Each structure stands twice: as C-alpha cells, then as structure tokens.
mmCIF file of C-alpha atoms in Angstrom:
data_model
loop_
_atom_site.group_PDB
_atom_site.id
_atom_site.type_symbol
_atom_site.label_atom_id
_atom_site.label_comp_id
_atom_site.label_asym_id
_atom_site.label_seq_id
_atom_site.Cartn_x
_atom_site.Cartn_y
_atom_site.Cartn_z
ATOM 1 C CA UNK A 14 25.781 -16.526 2.176
ATOM 2 C CA UNK A 15 23.945 -19.659 0.884
ATOM 3 C CA UNK A 16 24.446 -19.035 -2.746
ATOM 4 C CA UNK A 17 28.156 -19.097 -2.016
ATOM 5 C CA UNK A 18 27.672 -22.223 -0.130
ATOM 6 C CA UNK A 19 25.710 -23.965 -3.055
ATOM 7 C CA UNK A 20 28.380 -22.821 -5.389
ATOM 8 C CA UNK A 21 31.168 -24.335 -3.251
ATOM 9 C CA UNK A 22 29.292 -27.870 -2.850
ATOM 10 C CA UNK A 23 28.444 -27.910 -6.498
ATOM 11 C CA UNK A 24 32.323 -27.208 -7.343
ATOM 12 C CA UNK A 25 33.162 -30.116 -5.057
ATOM 13 C CA UNK A 26 30.381 -32.562 -6.469
ATOM 14 C CA UNK A 27 31.797 -31.881 -10.027
ATOM 15 C CA UNK A 28 35.484 -32.162 -9.482
ATOM 16 C CA UNK A 29 37.303 -35.218 -7.819
ATOM 17 C CA UNK A 30 39.248 -32.568 -5.436
ATOM 18 C CA UNK A 31 40.009 -28.901 -5.566
ATOM 19 C CA UNK A 32 42.795 -26.697 -4.064
ATOM 20 C CA UNK A 33 41.821 -24.174 -1.628
ATOM 21 C CA UNK A 34 43.465 -21.688 -4.129
ATOM 22 C CA UNK A 35 41.177 -22.994 -6.840
ATOM 23 C CA UNK A 36 38.094 -22.828 -4.458
ATOM 24 C CA UNK A 37 39.231 -19.247 -3.255
ATOM 25 C CA UNK A 38 39.347 -17.870 -6.980
ATOM 26 C CA UNK A 39 35.885 -19.514 -7.779
ATOM 27 C CA UNK A 40 34.069 -17.927 -4.765
ATOM 28 C CA UNK A 41 36.358 -14.711 -4.616
ATOM 29 C CA UNK A 42 37.017 -15.278 -0.867
ATOM 30 C CA UNK A 43 39.782 -15.633 1.594
ATOM 31 C CA UNK A 44 41.363 -18.602 3.226
ATOM 32 C CA UNK A 45 39.585 -17.606 6.493
ATOM 33 C CA UNK A 46 36.268 -17.370 4.770
ATOM 34 C CA UNK A 47 36.550 -20.719 2.978
ATOM 35 C CA UNK A 48 37.510 -22.583 6.185
ATOM 36 C CA UNK A 49 34.390 -20.905 7.792
ATOM 37 C CA UNK A 50 32.236 -22.000 4.963
ATOM 38 C CA UNK A 51 33.595 -25.585 5.014
ATOM 39 C CA UNK A 52 32.983 -25.543 8.696
ATOM 40 C CA UNK A 53 29.301 -24.416 8.502
ATOM 41 C CA UNK A 54 28.495 -27.136 5.793
ATOM 42 C CA UNK A 55 30.145 -30.009 7.476
ATOM 43 C CA UNK A 56 28.382 -28.968 10.777
ATOM 44 C CA UNK A 57 25.123 -29.526 8.837
ATOM 45 C CA UNK A 58 26.165 -32.639 6.743
ATOM 46 C CA UNK A 59 27.720 -34.462 9.753
ATOM 47 C CA UNK A 60 23.790 -35.119 10.993
ATOM 48 C CA UNK A 61 24.044 -37.447 7.824
ATOM 49 C CA UNK A 62 27.615 -38.767 8.509
ATOM 50 C CA UNK A 63 28.765 -37.155 5.380
ATOM 51 C CA UNK A 64 31.727 -34.307 4.919
ATOM 52 C CA UNK A 65 33.860 -32.282 2.791
ATOM 53 C CA UNK A 66 36.978 -33.909 3.407
ATOM 54 C CA UNK A 67 40.561 -31.955 3.525
ATOM 55 C CA UNK A 68 43.803 -33.049 1.955
ATOM 56 C CA UNK A 69 46.857 -33.038 4.008
ATOM 57 C CA UNK A 70 48.648 -31.010 1.330
ATOM 58 C CA UNK A 71 45.889 -28.527 0.928
ATOM 59 C CA UNK A 72 42.468 -28.683 -0.688
ATOM 60 C CA UNK A 73 39.150 -30.520 -0.302
ATOM 61 C CA UNK A 74 37.184 -33.193 -1.820
ATOM 62 C CA UNK A 75 33.991 -35.206 -1.434
ATOM 63 C CA UNK A 76 34.300 -38.848 -1.210
ATOM 64 C CA UNK A 77 32.776 -40.657 -4.394
ATOM 65 C CA UNK A 78 30.255 -42.866 -2.531
ATOM 66 C CA UNK A 79 28.893 -39.767 -0.957
ATOM 67 C CA UNK A 80 28.419 -37.768 -3.926
ATOM 68 C CA UNK A 81 25.013 -38.774 -5.081
ATOM 69 C CA UNK A 82 23.630 -38.253 -1.540
ATOM 70 C CA UNK A 83 25.248 -34.509 -1.452
ATOM 71 C CA UNK A 84 23.907 -33.890 -4.887
ATOM 72 C CA UNK A 85 20.510 -34.682 -3.775
ATOM 73 C CA UNK A 86 20.721 -32.236 -0.858
ATOM 74 C CA UNK A 87 22.330 -29.610 -2.910
ATOM 75 C CA UNK A 88 19.330 -29.796 -5.270
ATOM 76 C CA UNK A 89 17.128 -29.302 -1.947
ATOM 77 C CA UNK A 90 19.086 -26.221 -1.321
ATOM 78 C CA UNK A 91 18.892 -24.694 -4.617
ATOM 79 C CA UNK A 92 15.172 -25.132 -4.793
ATOM 80 C CA UNK A 93 14.469 -23.456 -1.520
ATOM 81 C CA UNK A 94 17.027 -20.744 -2.097
ATOM 82 C CA UNK A 95 14.855 -19.896 -4.906
ATOM 83 C CA UNK A 96 11.695 -19.285 -2.443
ATOM 84 C CA UNK A 97 13.767 -16.801 -0.272
ATOM 85 C CA UNK A 98 12.865 -13.173 -0.368
ATOM 86 C CA UNK A 99 15.879 -10.644 0.261
ATOM 87 C CA UNK A 100 15.753 -6.829 0.848
ATOM 88 C CA UNK A 101 16.328 -4.954 -2.208
ATOM 89 C CA UNK A 102 16.246 -1.418 -1.681
ATOM 90 C CA UNK A 103 18.227 0.841 1.164
ATOM 91 C CA UNK A 104 14.729 1.454 2.987
ATOM 92 C CA UNK A 105 14.082 -2.252 2.945
ATOM 93 C CA UNK A 106 17.701 -2.977 4.097
ATOM 94 C CA UNK A 107 17.443 -0.591 7.108
ATOM 95 C CA UNK A 108 14.121 -2.143 8.152
ATOM 96 C CA UNK A 109 15.631 -5.738 7.644
ATOM 97 C CA UNK A 110 18.727 -4.717 9.369
ATOM 98 C CA UNK A 111 17.133 -3.053 12.363
ATOM 99 C CA UNK A 112 14.537 -5.739 12.886
ATOM 100 C CA UNK A 113 17.055 -8.449 12.526
ATOM 101 C CA UNK A 114 19.303 -6.985 14.961
ATOM 102 C CA UNK A 115 16.605 -6.289 17.422
ATOM 103 C CA UNK A 116 15.833 -10.271 17.280
ATOM 104 C CA UNK A 117 19.507 -11.374 17.392
ATOM 105 C CA UNK A 118 20.914 -12.200 20.856
ATOM 106 C CA UNK A 119 24.608 -12.174 19.691
ATOM 107 C CA UNK A 120 26.949 -9.357 18.080
ATOM 108 C CA UNK A 121 26.526 -9.299 14.149
ATOM 109 C CA UNK A 122 29.518 -8.665 11.931
ATOM 110 C CA UNK A 123 29.472 -6.504 9.147
ATOM 111 C CA UNK A 124 30.520 -9.453 6.902
ATOM 112 C CA UNK A 125 27.759 -11.777 8.399
ATOM 113 C CA UNK A 126 25.058 -9.064 7.796
ATOM 114 C CA UNK A 127 26.432 -8.449 4.277
ATOM 115 C CA UNK A 128 26.219 -11.901 3.426
ATOM 116 C CA UNK A 129 22.971 -12.527 4.953
ATOM 117 C CA UNK A 130 21.320 -9.469 2.912
ATOM 118 C CA UNK A 131 23.053 -10.503 -0.227
ATOM 119 C CA UNK A 132 25.085 -7.056 -0.434
ATOM 120 C CA UNK A 133 28.505 -5.987 -0.400
ATOM 121 C CA UNK A 134 30.157 -4.870 2.693
ATOM 122 C CA UNK A 135 30.163 -1.281 1.310
ATOM 123 C CA UNK A 136 26.215 -1.570 1.012
ATOM 124 C CA UNK A 137 26.216 -2.826 4.630
ATOM 125 C CA UNK A 138 28.195 -0.179 6.027
ATOM 126 C CA UNK A 139 25.953 2.370 4.438
ATOM 127 C CA UNK A 140 22.945 0.471 6.054
ATOM 128 C CA UNK A 141 24.877 0.342 9.443
ATOM 129 C CA UNK A 142 25.114 4.214 9.096
ATOM 130 C CA UNK A 143 21.579 4.700 8.270
ATOM 131 C CA UNK A 144 20.365 2.504 11.081
ATOM 132 C CA UNK A 145 22.812 4.783 13.433
ATOM 133 C CA UNK A 146 21.407 7.874 12.239
ATOM 134 C CA UNK A 147 17.760 6.451 12.797
ATOM 135 C CA UNK A 148 18.045 5.307 16.187
ATOM 136 C CA UNK A 149 19.772 8.611 17.403
ATOM 137 C CA UNK A 150 16.254 10.120 17.302
ATOM 138 C CA UNK A 151 15.315 7.870 20.112
ATOM 139 C CA UNK A 152 16.365 7.943 23.862
ATOM 140 C CA UNK A 153 17.545 4.899 25.648
ATOM 141 C CA UNK A 154 18.289 2.670 22.457
ATOM 142 C CA UNK A 155 21.705 2.540 20.890
ATOM 143 C CA UNK A 156 23.547 0.638 18.190
ATOM 144 C CA UNK A 157 26.761 -0.451 19.677
ATOM 145 C CA UNK A 158 29.885 -1.912 17.934
ATOM 146 C CA UNK A 159 32.449 -4.164 19.286
ATOM 147 C CA UNK A 160 35.267 -6.667 18.142
ATOM 148 C CA UNK A 161 32.362 -9.287 17.632
ATOM 149 C CA UNK A 162 30.052 -6.962 15.514
ATOM 150 C CA UNK A 163 27.252 -4.771 16.530
ATOM 151 C CA UNK A 164 24.148 -5.018 18.334
ATOM 152 C CA UNK A 165 21.226 -2.930 19.756
ATOM 153 C CA UNK A 166 21.279 -2.046 23.231
ATOM 154 C CA UNK A 167 18.466 -0.691 25.506
ATOM 155 C CA UNK A 168 15.699 -1.793 27.659
ATOM 156 C CA UNK A 169 13.500 -4.231 26.044
ATOM 157 C CA UNK A 170 10.182 -2.187 26.161
ATOM 158 C CA UNK A 171 12.208 0.768 24.567
ATOM 159 C CA UNK A 172 13.614 -1.515 21.859
ATOM 160 C CA UNK A 173 10.111 -2.747 21.034
ATOM 161 C CA UNK A 174 8.544 0.382 21.077
ATOM 162 C CA UNK A 175 11.164 2.022 18.491
ATOM 163 C CA UNK A 176 11.016 -1.220 16.377
ATOM 164 C CA UNK A 177 7.251 -0.753 15.929
ATOM 165 C CA UNK A 178 7.523 3.271 15.441
ATOM 166 C CA UNK A 179 10.422 2.782 12.737
ATOM 167 C CA UNK A 180 8.705 0.101 10.881
ATOM 168 C CA UNK A 181 5.317 2.206 10.922
ATOM 169 C CA UNK A 182 7.226 5.429 10.080
ATOM 170 C CA UNK A 183 9.493 3.574 7.026
ATOM 171 C CA UNK A 184 6.953 1.572 5.583
ATOM 172 C CA UNK A 185 4.355 4.318 5.416
ATOM 173 C CA UNK A 186 1.522 2.043 5.885
ATOM 174 C CA UNK A 187 2.423 0.423 2.412
ATOM 175 C CA UNK A 188 2.947 -3.346 1.526
ATOM 176 C CA UNK A 189 6.929 -2.429 2.245
ATOM 177 C CA UNK A 190 6.300 -3.809 5.674
ATOM 178 C CA UNK A 191 5.075 -7.301 3.953
ATOM 179 C CA UNK A 192 8.407 -7.469 2.170
ATOM 180 C CA UNK A 193 10.314 -6.688 5.261
ATOM 181 C CA UNK A 194 8.526 -8.924 7.720
ATOM 182 C CA UNK A 195 8.283 -11.654 4.926
ATOM 183 C CA UNK A 196 12.151 -11.428 4.382
ATOM 184 C CA UNK A 197 12.745 -11.856 8.320
ATOM 185 C CA UNK A 198 10.427 -14.721 8.812
ATOM 186 C CA UNK A 199 10.614 -16.406 5.417
ATOM 187 C CA UNK A 200 14.452 -16.222 5.672
ATOM 188 C CA UNK A 201 14.275 -17.643 9.033
ATOM 189 C CA UNK A 202 11.874 -20.388 7.977
ATOM 190 C CA UNK A 203 14.059 -21.023 5.013
ATOM 191 C CA UNK A 204 17.218 -22.167 7.169
ATOM 192 C CA UNK A 205 14.792 -24.074 9.716
ATOM 193 C CA UNK A 206 13.291 -26.074 6.749
ATOM 194 C CA UNK A 207 16.830 -26.786 5.401
ATOM 195 C CA UNK A 208 18.235 -27.926 8.665
ATOM 196 C CA UNK A 209 15.136 -29.988 9.152
ATOM 197 C CA UNK A 210 15.596 -31.693 5.631
ATOM 198 C CA UNK A 211 19.165 -32.422 6.386
ATOM 199 C CA UNK A 212 17.872 -34.135 9.529
ATOM 200 C CA UNK A 213 15.231 -36.205 7.876
ATOM 201 C CA UNK A 214 17.194 -36.751 4.714
#
C-alpha cells in the first residue's frame, strides 16, 4: 500500500531514528509486513544509492545527508498518489479484482490485493467470494487458491471471453467501465511513472 510507504518514509525523514515497535505502532502493521515494506522501498531507492538503514539493536533510520534527496522523492510519491484512481464500490472491486487477476501472471495474496485496492482484508475476502460466485457461471475458468495466493486458471481464449462478458454485464454499458479500466491502467502507469522518476531522479 503506497500510502503506508509514504507514511513510513515520512516518519523516518522527520525523526533521527525509530524503533521497529514505534514504526509498527504508527503504521498498525506487524514485524513481517514492516520488513517487507522496508525491503520494497530499498529495492527502489538503491537505484539512487540511498537506503533506509537498520540498527543492530532494532529500528531504522535515514542518513542525515540523504534526507533531503529522499524528501524530494517523497513529495513526488505524494503528488502521484493523489492522481491514482481506486475502486470504491463492491461492483468496482469485483471488476477490478477479476481484471487484475486476469492480467497477473503470478498468484496474488489476499493481503496484497487488499493493499492494492486500499480495502481491509475482510472486504477483499468478500470480493474474492464474489469473483468465485461469478466465475462459477462459466465453464473452463476457475478462481483457484494456494499457499502463494489466488489466480484465475483456464484457457487464454476462455479467460478473455469471460473478462469481456463480465465487464459488459457488470458495467451495464455505463461509465463504470471507465472507472474500472481507468483504475487498472492508471494504477499501472502510476507505478511505472514512480519507478521511472526514481530512475531519472
């Protein structure tokens, strides 16, 4: 969830150092999620040879000489995040979720899906059930689950047909399709632009 990454970076920019416990409390996440967030941020920042550093006794900090540079990147993240479009209604989440799973080539965990859609795990589980109930009407396509997450299986031509039919049915020919497809592609372009901006500095 990029709003969480923004909060994490801002907290470290504004403080000399913060313990893992302090960060987990601020972000309302666990140790494992915190480490994953730090790793993802560092994977992006390493292109600029700057990092969020860890303390041997636990905790994290940003070097004072790197703070101004990271602050500029943070402002860029905040600006771009304001332009992103996210699904708001259950129908939009169904459409976005199905379309996103259609384009994904790797299993997607409930947690990752919830973060991408900016909803709770409970709301995402409801969306998963809605997708399952919907695909049951079609032959040769399934929403499957495993240890790594969920994915849509079936022949590519069947999946394309079902995607087109679901979008057509659930949008009722309305502007909802614009919101859903806008969400998918705007979201994708947002992260592509963010990565490119990190590259070009």
